[in-house]
Coordinates of C-alpha atoms and ligand atoms in Angstrom, one line a residue:
M109 CA 148.6 87.7 16.5
N110 CA 150.3 88.3 13.2
F111 CA 151.3 91.7 12.2
S112 CA 149.7 93.3 9.2
I113 CA 152.3 94.7 6.9
K114 CA 151.5 98.2 5.4
K115 CA 155.0 99.5 4.8
I116 CA 158.1 97.7 3.7
C117 CA 161.6 99.1 3.5
C118 CA 164.4 97.3 1.5
I119 CA 168.0 98.3 2.3
G120 CA 170.0 97.7 -0.9
A121 CA 168.7 98.6 -4.4
G122 CA 170.9 96.1 -6.3
Y123 CA 170.3 93.2 -8.6
V124 CA 168.4 91.4 -5.8
G125 CA 166.7 94.2 -3.9
G126 CA 165.5 96.1 -7.0
P127 CA 163.7 93.4 -9.0
T128 CA 162.4 91.6 -5.8
M129 CA 160.8 94.8 -4.5
A130 CA 159.4 95.7 -7.9
V131 CA 157.6 92.4 -8.2
L132 CA 156.4 92.6 -4.6
A133 CA 155.0 96.1 -5.3
E134 CA 153.2 94.8 -8.4
K135 CA 151.6 91.9 -6.5
C136 CA 150.7 93.8 -3.3
E137 CA 149.1 97.1 -4.3
N138 CA 148.2 97.8 -0.6
I139 CA 151.7 97.8 0.6
Q140 CA 154.0 100.8 0.3
I141 CA 157.5 99.8 -0.6
N142 CA 160.5 102.0 -0.1
V143 CA 163.8 100.8 -1.6
V144 CA 166.7 102.6 0.0
D145 CA 170.4 102.6 -0.9
N146 CA 173.4 104.6 0.3
N147 CA 174.6 105.1 -3.3
P148 CA 172.8 108.2 -4.6
E149 CA 174.0 107.5 -8.1
R150 CA 172.2 104.2 -8.1
I151 CA 169.0 105.7 -6.7
K152 CA 169.2 108.5 -9.4
F153 CA 169.1 105.8 -12.1
W154 CA 166.3 103.9 -10.4
N155 CA 164.3 107.2 -10.5
S156 CA 165.3 108.2 -14.1
D157 CA 162.5 109.1 -16.4
D158 CA 164.0 107.2 -19.3
L159 CA 163.5 103.6 -18.2
K160 CA 166.4 102.6 -20.4
N161 CA 168.6 104.1 -17.7
L162 CA 167.6 101.8 -14.9
P163 CA 170.8 100.7 -13.2
I164 CA 170.3 97.1 -14.1
Y165 CA 169.0 95.4 -17.2
E166 CA 166.5 92.6 -16.5
P167 CA 163.8 91.6 -19.1
G168 CA 160.3 92.6 -17.9
L169 CA 161.6 95.0 -15.2
E170 CA 161.0 98.3 -17.1
S171 CA 157.2 97.7 -17.4
I172 CA 156.8 96.9 -13.7
I173 CA 158.8 100.1 -12.8
A174 CA 156.6 102.1 -15.1
K175 CA 153.5 100.7 -13.5
C176 CA 154.4 100.9 -9.8
R177 CA 157.1 103.6 -9.3
G178 CA 155.6 106.6 -7.5
K179 CA 152.5 104.7 -6.6
N180 CA 153.5 102.0 -4.1
L181 CA 157.2 101.6 -5.1
H182 CA 159.7 104.3 -4.2
F183 CA 163.5 104.6 -4.4
S184 CA 165.4 106.9 -2.2
T185 CA 168.5 107.5 -0.1
D186 CA 166.5 108.4 3.0
V187 CA 167.4 105.3 5.0
E188 CA 166.5 106.7 8.4
N189 CA 162.9 107.8 7.8
N190 CA 162.1 104.7 5.8
I191 CA 163.4 102.4 8.6
K192 CA 161.3 104.4 11.1
D193 CA 158.1 103.8 9.2
A194 CA 158.6 100.2 8.2
D195 CA 156.7 97.2 9.5
M196 CA 159.1 94.9 7.7
I197 CA 162.6 95.6 6.5
F198 CA 164.5 93.5 4.0
I199 CA 168.3 93.5 4.2
S200 CA 169.5 93.1 0.6
V201 CA 173.0 94.6 0.7
N202 CA 176.0 92.9 -0.8
T203 CA 178.1 90.4 1.1
P204 CA 181.4 90.2 -0.9
T205 CA 184.2 87.8 -0.1
K206 CA 186.5 89.2 2.6
K207 CA 189.6 90.8 1.1
G208 CA 191.8 90.9 4.2
G209 CA 192.0 89.7 7.8
I210 CA 190.6 86.5 9.3
G211 CA 189.0 84.3 6.6
A212 CA 190.3 86.5 3.8
G213 CA 189.5 85.1 0.3
Q214 CA 186.8 82.8 1.7
A215 CA 184.5 84.2 4.4
S216 CA 181.8 86.6 3.6
D217 CA 182.4 90.2 4.5
L218 CA 179.4 91.1 6.7
T219 CA 180.3 94.8 7.2
F220 CA 177.4 96.0 5.1
V221 CA 174.9 93.6 6.8
E222 CA 176.1 94.7 10.2
A223 CA 175.9 98.4 9.2
A224 CA 172.3 97.8 8.0
A225 CA 171.4 96.1 11.3
R226 CA 172.9 98.9 13.3
L227 CA 170.9 101.5 11.3
I228 CA 167.7 99.5 12.0
A229 CA 168.6 99.2 15.7
K230 CA 169.1 103.0 15.8
H231 CA 166.1 104.2 13.9
G232 CA 163.5 101.5 14.4
Q233 CA 160.5 102.8 16.3
K234 CA 158.0 100.0 16.6
H235 CA 157.7 96.2 16.2
T236 CA 159.6 95.5 13.0
I237 CA 160.2 92.2 11.2
V238 CA 163.7 92.1 9.8
V239 CA 164.2 89.8 6.9
E240 CA 167.6 88.6 5.6
K241 CA 167.5 88.6 1.8
S242 CA 171.2 88.7 1.3
T243 CA 172.9 85.3 1.1
L244 CA 174.7 84.9 4.5
P245 CA 176.8 82.4 6.4
I246 CA 174.9 80.2 8.8
R247 CA 174.0 81.9 12.1
T248 CA 174.3 85.5 10.8
A249 CA 170.8 85.9 12.1
D250 CA 172.4 85.5 15.6
T251 CA 174.6 88.5 14.9
I252 CA 171.7 90.6 13.6
K253 CA 169.6 89.6 16.7
Q254 CA 172.4 90.6 19.1
I255 CA 172.7 94.0 17.4
L256 CA 169.0 94.6 17.4
T257 CA 168.6 93.4 21.0
S258 CA 171.3 95.6 22.3
A259 CA 169.4 98.6 20.8
N260 CA 166.6 97.9 23.4
Q261 CA 169.1 98.9 26.1
K262 CA 170.8 101.8 24.3
Y263 CA 168.1 103.7 22.6
P264 CA 165.0 105.1 24.4
N265 CA 161.6 104.2 22.8
S266 CA 163.4 101.5 21.0
A267 CA 161.6 99.0 18.9
T268 CA 161.2 95.3 19.2
F269 CA 162.3 92.9 16.4
D270 CA 161.7 89.5 14.9
I271 CA 164.3 88.1 12.4
L272 CA 163.5 86.0 9.4
S273 CA 165.6 84.4 6.7
N274 CA 164.1 84.5 3.3
P275 CA 166.8 83.8 0.7
E276 CA 166.3 84.8 -2.9
F277 CA 166.7 82.2 -5.6
L278 CA 166.2 84.4 -8.6
A279 CA 168.6 83.9 -11.5
E280 CA 169.6 87.1 -13.3
G281 CA 168.2 87.5 -16.8
N282 CA 165.2 85.5 -15.7
A283 CA 164.6 87.3 -12.4
I284 CA 161.1 88.6 -13.1
N285 CA 159.9 85.1 -14.2
D286 CA 161.6 83.5 -11.2
L287 CA 159.9 86.0 -8.8
N288 CA 156.5 85.6 -10.5
N289 CA 156.7 81.8 -10.5
P290 CA 159.1 80.7 -7.9
D291 CA 159.9 76.9 -7.4
R292 CA 159.6 77.6 -3.7
I293 CA 159.7 80.4 -1.2
L294 CA 161.8 79.6 1.8
I295 CA 161.1 81.3 5.2
G296 CA 163.2 80.5 8.2
G297 CA 162.4 81.9 11.6
E298 CA 161.6 81.4 15.2
S299 CA 158.4 83.5 15.6
E300 CA 155.3 81.9 14.1
D301 CA 153.6 85.3 13.9
A302 CA 156.5 86.9 11.9
I303 CA 156.6 83.9 9.6
T304 CA 152.9 84.2 9.0
S305 CA 153.2 87.9 8.2
L306 CA 155.7 87.2 5.5
K307 CA 153.9 84.2 4.2
N308 CA 150.7 86.3 3.8
I309 CA 152.6 88.6 1.5
Y310 CA 153.7 85.8 -0.7
L311 CA 150.2 84.2 -0.7
N312 CA 149.1 87.1 -2.9
W313 CA 150.6 85.2 -5.8
V314 CA 152.3 82.1 -4.7
H315 CA 150.5 78.8 -3.8
E316 CA 150.7 77.8 -0.2
N317 CA 152.3 74.4 -1.0
K318 CA 155.3 76.2 -2.5
I319 CA 156.0 78.0 0.8
I320 CA 158.5 76.1 2.9
T321 CA 159.1 77.2 6.5
T322 CA 162.2 76.0 8.4
N323 CA 164.3 77.1 11.3
L324 CA 166.7 80.1 10.7
W325 CA 169.8 78.0 10.3
S326 CA 168.4 75.6 7.8
S327 CA 167.1 78.5 5.7
E328 CA 170.5 80.2 5.7
L329 CA 172.3 76.9 4.8
S330 CA 169.8 75.9 2.1
K331 CA 170.7 79.0 0.1
L332 CA 174.4 78.2 0.2
A333 CA 173.6 74.5 -0.5
A334 CA 171.4 75.3 -3.5
N335 CA 174.1 77.5 -5.1
A336 CA 176.8 74.9 -4.4
F337 CA 174.8 72.1 -6.0
L338 CA 174.1 74.2 -9.1
A339 CA 177.7 75.3 -9.5
Q340 CA 178.7 71.7 -9.0
R341 CA 176.6 70.6 -12.0
V342 CA 178.3 73.2 -14.1
S343 CA 181.8 72.1 -13.1
S344 CA 180.8 68.5 -13.6
I345 CA 179.7 69.1 -17.2
N346 CA 182.7 71.3 -17.9
S347 CA 185.1 68.7 -16.6
L348 CA 183.4 66.2 -19.0
S349 CA 183.6 68.7 -21.9
A350 CA 187.4 68.4 -21.7
L351 CA 187.2 64.6 -21.6
C352 CA 184.9 64.7 -24.7
E353 CA 187.4 66.8 -26.6
A354 CA 190.2 64.4 -25.7
S355 CA 188.3 61.2 -26.4
G356 CA 186.2 62.0 -29.5
A357 CA 182.9 62.0 -27.6
D358 CA 180.5 64.9 -28.2
I359 CA 179.3 66.7 -25.1
S360 CA 176.0 67.7 -26.6
E361 CA 175.2 64.0 -27.1
V362 CA 176.4 63.1 -23.6
K363 CA 174.4 65.9 -22.2
K364 CA 171.2 64.6 -23.9
A365 CA 171.9 61.1 -22.8
I366 CA 172.4 61.9 -19.2
G367 CA 169.8 64.7 -19.1
T368 CA 167.0 62.4 -20.1
D369 CA 167.5 60.4 -16.9
S370 CA 164.7 61.9 -14.8
R371 CA 166.9 61.6 -11.7
I372 CA 169.5 63.8 -13.2
G373 CA 167.3 66.2 -15.3
N374 CA 168.4 68.4 -18.2
K375 CA 168.8 71.7 -16.5
F376 CA 172.1 73.2 -15.5
I377 CA 174.2 70.8 -17.6
S378 CA 175.2 73.1 -20.4
P379 CA 179.0 73.3 -20.8
G380 CA 180.5 76.8 -21.0
P381 CA 183.4 79.0 -20.2
G382 CA 182.8 78.5 -16.4
F383 CA 180.2 79.9 -14.1
G384 CA 180.2 83.5 -13.1
G385 CA 177.8 85.8 -11.3
S386 CA 177.9 87.3 -7.9
C387 CA 176.8 84.2 -6.0
F388 CA 178.4 80.9 -6.9
K389 CA 182.0 81.6 -6.2
K390 CA 181.3 83.7 -3.1
D391 CA 178.9 81.1 -1.7
I392 CA 181.1 78.1 -2.3
L393 CA 184.1 80.0 -0.7
N394 CA 181.8 80.7 2.2
L395 CA 180.8 77.0 2.4
V396 CA 184.5 76.0 2.3
Y397 CA 185.3 78.4 5.1
L398 CA 182.4 77.2 7.2
C399 CA 183.4 73.5 6.7
N400 CA 187.0 74.3 7.8
F401 CA 185.7 76.3 10.7
Y402 CA 183.8 73.2 11.9
G403 CA 186.8 70.9 11.3
L404 CA 185.3 69.2 8.2
R405 CA 188.4 69.3 6.0
E406 CA 187.3 66.6 3.6
V407 CA 184.0 68.4 3.0
A408 CA 185.8 71.7 2.5
E409 CA 188.1 70.1 -0.1
Y410 CA 185.3 68.5 -1.9
W411 CA 183.5 71.8 -2.5
G412 CA 186.8 73.6 -3.2
K413 CA 187.3 71.3 -6.2
V414 CA 184.1 72.7 -7.8
L415 CA 185.9 76.1 -7.9
E416 CA 189.2 74.7 -9.1
I417 CA 187.5 73.1 -12.1
N418 CA 185.9 76.5 -12.8
T419 CA 189.2 78.3 -12.8
W420 CA 190.8 75.6 -14.9
Q421 CA 188.1 75.8 -17.5
K422 CA 188.9 79.4 -18.2
Q423 CA 192.6 78.8 -18.4
R424 CA 191.9 75.9 -20.7
I425 CA 190.0 78.0 -23.2
T426 CA 192.9 80.6 -23.4
E427 CA 195.4 77.8 -24.0
I428 CA 193.2 76.2 -26.8
I429 CA 193.0 79.6 -28.6
F430 CA 196.7 80.0 -28.2
Q431 CA 197.5 76.6 -29.6
K432 CA 195.1 76.9 -32.6
L433 CA 196.5 80.2 -33.6
F434 CA 199.9 78.6 -34.2
G435 CA 201.2 79.1 -30.6
T436 CA 201.3 82.9 -30.7
I437 CA 198.7 85.5 -30.3
T438 CA 200.9 88.5 -30.0
C439 CA 199.6 91.3 -32.1
K440 CA 196.7 89.1 -33.4
N441 CA 193.3 90.6 -33.4
I442 CA 190.6 88.6 -31.6
A443 CA 186.9 89.5 -31.3
I444 CA 185.1 88.7 -28.1
F445 CA 181.4 88.1 -28.5
G446 CA 179.7 88.5 -25.1
F447 CA 181.1 89.8 -21.9
S448 CA 178.3 89.5 -19.3
F449 CA 178.4 86.3 -17.1
K450 CA 175.3 85.0 -18.9
S451 CA 172.8 86.3 -21.4
N452 CA 170.0 88.8 -20.7
T453 CA 171.9 90.7 -18.1
N454 CA 174.4 93.6 -18.0
D455 CA 176.0 92.1 -15.0
T456 CA 179.7 91.2 -15.4
R457 CA 180.5 90.2 -11.8
E458 CA 182.8 87.2 -11.9
S459 CA 182.2 86.8 -15.6
P460 CA 184.6 84.3 -17.1
A461 CA 185.1 86.9 -19.9
I462 CA 187.1 89.0 -17.5
E463 CA 189.7 86.4 -16.8
I464 CA 189.9 85.1 -20.3
C465 CA 190.3 88.6 -21.7
H466 CA 193.0 89.4 -19.2
Q467 CA 194.8 86.2 -20.2
L468 CA 194.6 87.0 -23.9
I469 CA 195.7 90.6 -23.4
N470 CA 198.7 89.3 -21.4
E471 CA 199.6 87.1 -24.3
G472 CA 199.7 90.2 -26.5
A473 CA 196.4 89.9 -28.3
N474 CA 194.4 93.0 -29.4
L475 CA 190.8 92.4 -28.5
K476 CA 187.6 93.9 -29.9
I477 CA 184.8 93.4 -27.5
Y478 CA 181.1 93.4 -28.2
D479 CA 178.3 92.7 -25.8
P480 CA 174.7 93.9 -26.4
R481 CA 174.3 95.2 -22.8
V482 CA 177.7 95.8 -21.2
S483 CA 179.0 99.4 -21.4
I484 CA 182.5 100.7 -22.1
K485 CA 182.5 102.1 -18.6
Q486 CA 182.0 98.6 -17.2
L487 CA 184.7 97.2 -19.4
E488 CA 187.1 99.8 -18.1
K489 CA 186.3 98.8 -14.6
D490 CA 186.8 95.1 -15.3
L491 CA 189.8 95.3 -17.7
G492 CA 191.4 98.6 -16.7
L493 CA 192.1 101.3 -19.3
N494 CA 193.3 100.2 -22.7
T495 CA 196.6 98.7 -21.8
K496 CA 198.3 99.5 -25.1
H497 CA 198.5 103.1 -24.0
D498 CA 200.0 102.2 -20.6
K499 CA 203.7 103.0 -20.9
E500 CA 204.5 100.9 -17.8
L501 CA 203.4 97.7 -19.4
G502 CA 205.8 95.7 -21.5
P503 CA 205.7 95.4 -25.3
S504 CA 204.1 92.0 -25.2
N505 CA 200.9 93.4 -23.7
G506 CA 197.9 93.6 -25.9
S507 CA 195.0 95.8 -25.8
W508 CA 191.2 95.9 -25.9
K509 CA 188.7 98.1 -27.7
F510 CA 184.9 98.5 -27.3
T511 CA 182.7 97.9 -30.3
T512 CA 179.0 98.4 -30.8
D513 CA 178.1 95.5 -33.0
S514 CA 179.4 92.0 -33.7
Y515 CA 180.1 92.7 -37.4
K516 CA 182.4 95.6 -36.6
A517 CA 184.0 93.6 -33.8
A518 CA 184.9 90.8 -36.3
E519 CA 186.4 93.0 -39.0
G520 CA 190.1 92.2 -39.5
T521 CA 190.3 89.6 -36.8
D522 CA 192.0 86.2 -36.8
A523 CA 189.5 84.7 -34.4
I524 CA 186.1 85.2 -32.7
V525 CA 185.6 83.9 -29.2
I526 CA 182.0 83.5 -28.1
L527 CA 181.7 83.8 -24.3
T528 CA 178.1 84.6 -23.6
E529 CA 175.0 82.9 -25.1
W530 CA 173.2 86.0 -26.3
E531 CA 170.3 85.0 -28.7
E532 CA 171.7 87.2 -31.5
F533 CA 174.8 85.1 -31.7
K534 CA 172.6 82.2 -32.9
H535 CA 171.6 84.2 -36.0
L536 CA 174.9 85.7 -37.2
D537 CA 175.5 86.1 -40.9
W538 CA 178.7 84.1 -41.3
K539 CA 179.0 84.9 -45.0
S540 CA 179.4 88.6 -44.2
I541 CA 181.6 88.0 -41.2
S542 CA 184.0 85.6 -42.9
T543 CA 184.7 88.0 -45.8
N544 CA 186.0 90.6 -43.4
M545 CA 188.1 88.3 -41.2
R546 CA 191.8 87.4 -41.7
S547 CA 192.6 84.0 -43.0
P548 CA 192.8 81.4 -41.6
S549 CA 189.9 82.4 -39.5
W550 CA 188.7 80.7 -36.3
V551 CA 185.6 80.7 -34.2
F552 CA 185.9 79.4 -30.6
D553 CA 182.3 78.8 -29.5
T554 CA 182.4 78.2 -25.7
R555 CA 178.6 78.1 -25.5
S556 CA 177.8 75.8 -28.5
I557 CA 175.3 78.2 -29.9
I558 CA 176.5 79.2 -33.4
N559 CA 175.0 77.9 -36.6
F560 CA 177.9 75.5 -37.1
K561 CA 177.0 74.4 -40.7
E562 CA 176.8 78.0 -42.0
A563 CA 180.0 79.1 -40.4
K564 CA 181.8 76.0 -41.6
S565 CA 180.5 76.4 -45.2
N566 CA 182.0 79.9 -45.2
G567 CA 185.5 78.6 -44.7
I568 CA 185.8 79.3 -41.0
N569 CA 187.7 76.9 -38.7
I570 CA 185.5 76.1 -35.7
W571 CA 186.2 74.9 -32.2
I572 CA 183.2 74.1 -30.1
M573 CA 183.3 73.4 -26.3
G574 CA 183.1 69.7 -25.7
R575 CA 183.4 68.8 -29.3
G576 CA 186.8 70.1 -30.2
Ligands
UDX668 C1 173.7 91.1 -3.0 C2 174.6 89.9 -2.6 O1 175.7 89.9 -3.6 C3 173.9 88.6 -2.6 O2 174.7 87.7 -2.0 C4 172.8 88.7 -1.8 O3 172.0 87.5 -1.9 C5 171.9 89.9 -2.1 O4 172.7 91.1 -2.2 P1 173.0 92.1 -5.3 O5 171.7 92.7 -5.1 O6 173.3 91.4 -6.6 O7 173.3 90.9 -4.3 O8 174.2 93.1 -4.9 P2 174.3 94.6 -5.4 O9 173.8 94.8 -6.8 O10 175.8 95.0 -5.2 O11 173.4 95.5 -4.5 C6 173.6 95.8 -3.2 C7 173.2 97.2 -2.9 O12 173.3 97.5 -1.5 C8 174.1 98.3 -3.6 O13 173.3 99.1 -4.4 C9 174.7 99.0 -2.5 O14 174.9 100.4 -2.8 C10 173.7 98.9 -1.4 N1 174.3 99.1 0.0 C11 175.4 98.4 0.3 C12 173.7 99.9 0.8 O15 172.6 100.5 0.5 N2 174.2 100.1 2.1 C13 175.3 99.4 2.5 O16 175.7 99.6 3.7 C14 176.0 98.6 1.6
UDX669 C1 172.3 81.9 -9.3 C2 171.2 80.9 -8.9 O1 170.7 80.2 -10.1 C3 170.1 81.6 -8.2 O2 169.1 80.7 -7.7 C4 170.7 82.4 -7.0 O3 169.7 83.2 -6.4 C5 171.8 83.3 -7.5 O4 172.8 82.6 -8.2 P1 172.7 83.6 -11.3 O5 174.1 83.6 -10.8 O6 172.0 84.9 -11.5 O7 171.8 82.7 -10.3 O8 172.6 82.8 -12.7 P2 172.6 81.3 -13.1 O9 171.5 81.1 -14.2 O10 172.5 80.4 -12.0 O11 174.0 81.1 -13.8 C6 175.2 81.1 -13.1 C7 176.4 80.8 -14.0 O12 176.4 79.5 -14.4 C8 176.4 81.6 -15.3 O13 177.7 82.1 -15.6 C9 175.9 80.6 -16.4 O14 176.4 80.9 -17.7 C10 176.5 79.4 -15.8 N1 175.8 78.2 -16.3 C11 174.5 77.9 -15.9 C12 176.5 77.3 -17.2 O15 177.6 77.5 -17.5 N2 175.8 76.2 -17.6 C13 174.5 75.9 -17.2 O16 173.9 74.8 -17.6 C14 173.8 76.8 -16.3

C-alpha cells in the first residue's frame, strides 16, 4: 500500500525550502503545501503583496508565487498545526558548521534538524513520511528515526513514521530551472511504500528513468560527494589559473582544451575568486570530519586540500591587487563589482567577496561596493558597520560604502575588482568609466567577463584571472 499524499508541510522557508515547495505546488495542483518557519520576519516577506519583497531573489520564482500562493501554497509560522495535518513533512532547516564543542569548525550542527524532528514527534497525529531535504552527515536518518520512535512511547495517540532522504541538487540563481528539469531525483529509504509515495509526486513532471532510489546512507553520502566533486573541480581550475599566470599559459585556452574532452566536460571549470555558497565549504568540512571519524586520515587530508586552495585563491587576489597598486592600498579607492557568491542570487553566504573586502579594508583601502541584488543591510551584516567611523580601529583601517550602480561605484577609484559574474558587467561602457577613474587605473577581473578590448582601448590596465 502506498500512501496518497494530500498535504505536505515543509519546515524551513529558506533558499532550499522556498523554491522547492513553490515548484512542487506548481506541478501538483492537488496537493496542499504549507511552508513553515520559526522566523516570522521571513514568513512576512514570503507573504508580502509586492513580490519584489520575497526574502530571496531567484529568477522565475516570483511568477510561481503569484500563481500558487493562497491556492495550494501557503507560508506561515504555525508549525504545530501544519505538522498535525501533514501526510509528508520535508525538513529543510539549515545545518551550519558547528561553532563550538566536539567537531567544532567541521561537523554539521544538527540542532535545528533535531528540533524539527522533536516537533514532528510531538505533534504528528497519523502515519507521516518525513523527508530529509537538508544536507546531512551520513546516518542522520538514524537520529531522526530514534527521536520519532521514542515519540511512540511518550505521546498518546502518537503517529507512525517513515524516513526518506531526498537531497536537493538545485544551484542558486538557476534553482527554478534545476527543479523543473533535474538531472536526477535521489530518494533513499527503507520503506518501498514511502519511496513510491514520494516518487509519485515527482512523476508529475520528472521522467521515471531520472528517479534513482538507494538506501538511506548512500543517498545522504551522495549529496556530500556531489558537492565535494563540484568544489574540487573549481579548486582544480583555480590552482591552474595561478600556474597559467606564472607560466604565460592562458586559462581560457586551457579550459577549452580540457573541457572538450568528453570525459572531463566543460561545466564547472570556470576560474574565479573561489567558490562560495552555503553548501560547498560546509559539506566538505563535514566530509573531512566524517573521514577522520572513521580513521581515514589520508582521505580527510585529500578533501581538506580542496578548501585550502579555495582560501588561498582569495588571499592571492588581494595580494595581486596590492602589488599592482604599487605595494600600498592605504587610502586608495577601490570599486567592488559584485558581492553575491555567484550571479542571479542575493545570497552572500560564504561569498569570496566577504573575505577579499575584509582583507582590502584591513590594508587601508576605501571600498565602494555595488551589487545588483545585495542590500546595504546585508553588507552591514557581512562587513560590519563602516569601519572608518569605528574609533577603536587603528588609522590603517579602510572603509566601505554602498553604491547603487557601477558607474557611481567607479568614480574616483584607482581600481575596479570584479568578483561576481553579473551579466551587466559584460556590457559596461568603459569609455565613460575610464574618464572618471584616477590614473593609472586598473581592472581586476576575477571572472574573465569584461570586454577586454574595449577596456584596454580606453587606457585601463587589466589583470584577468588565469591570464595575468
Ligand atoms: C539549508 C542548508 O544550508 C542546506 O545544507 C540544506 O541542504 C537545506 O537547508 P537553505 O535553505 O539555503 O539551506 O538555508 P536557509 O536559507 O538558512 O533556510 C533555513 C530556514 O529554516 C530559515 O528560514 C530558518 O528560519 C528556518 N528554521 C531554522 C526553522 O524554521 N526552524 C528551525 O529550527 C531552524
Ligand atoms: C551547489 C550545487 O551546485 C548544488 O547542486 C547544491 O544543491 C548546492 O550547492 P550553489 O552553491 O547554489 O549550488 O551554486 P553553484 O552553481 O554550485 O556555485 C558554487 C560556487 O562555485 C559559486 O561561488 C560559483 O561562483 C563557483 N563556481 C562554480 C566557480 O567558481 N566556477 C565554476 O565553474 C562553477
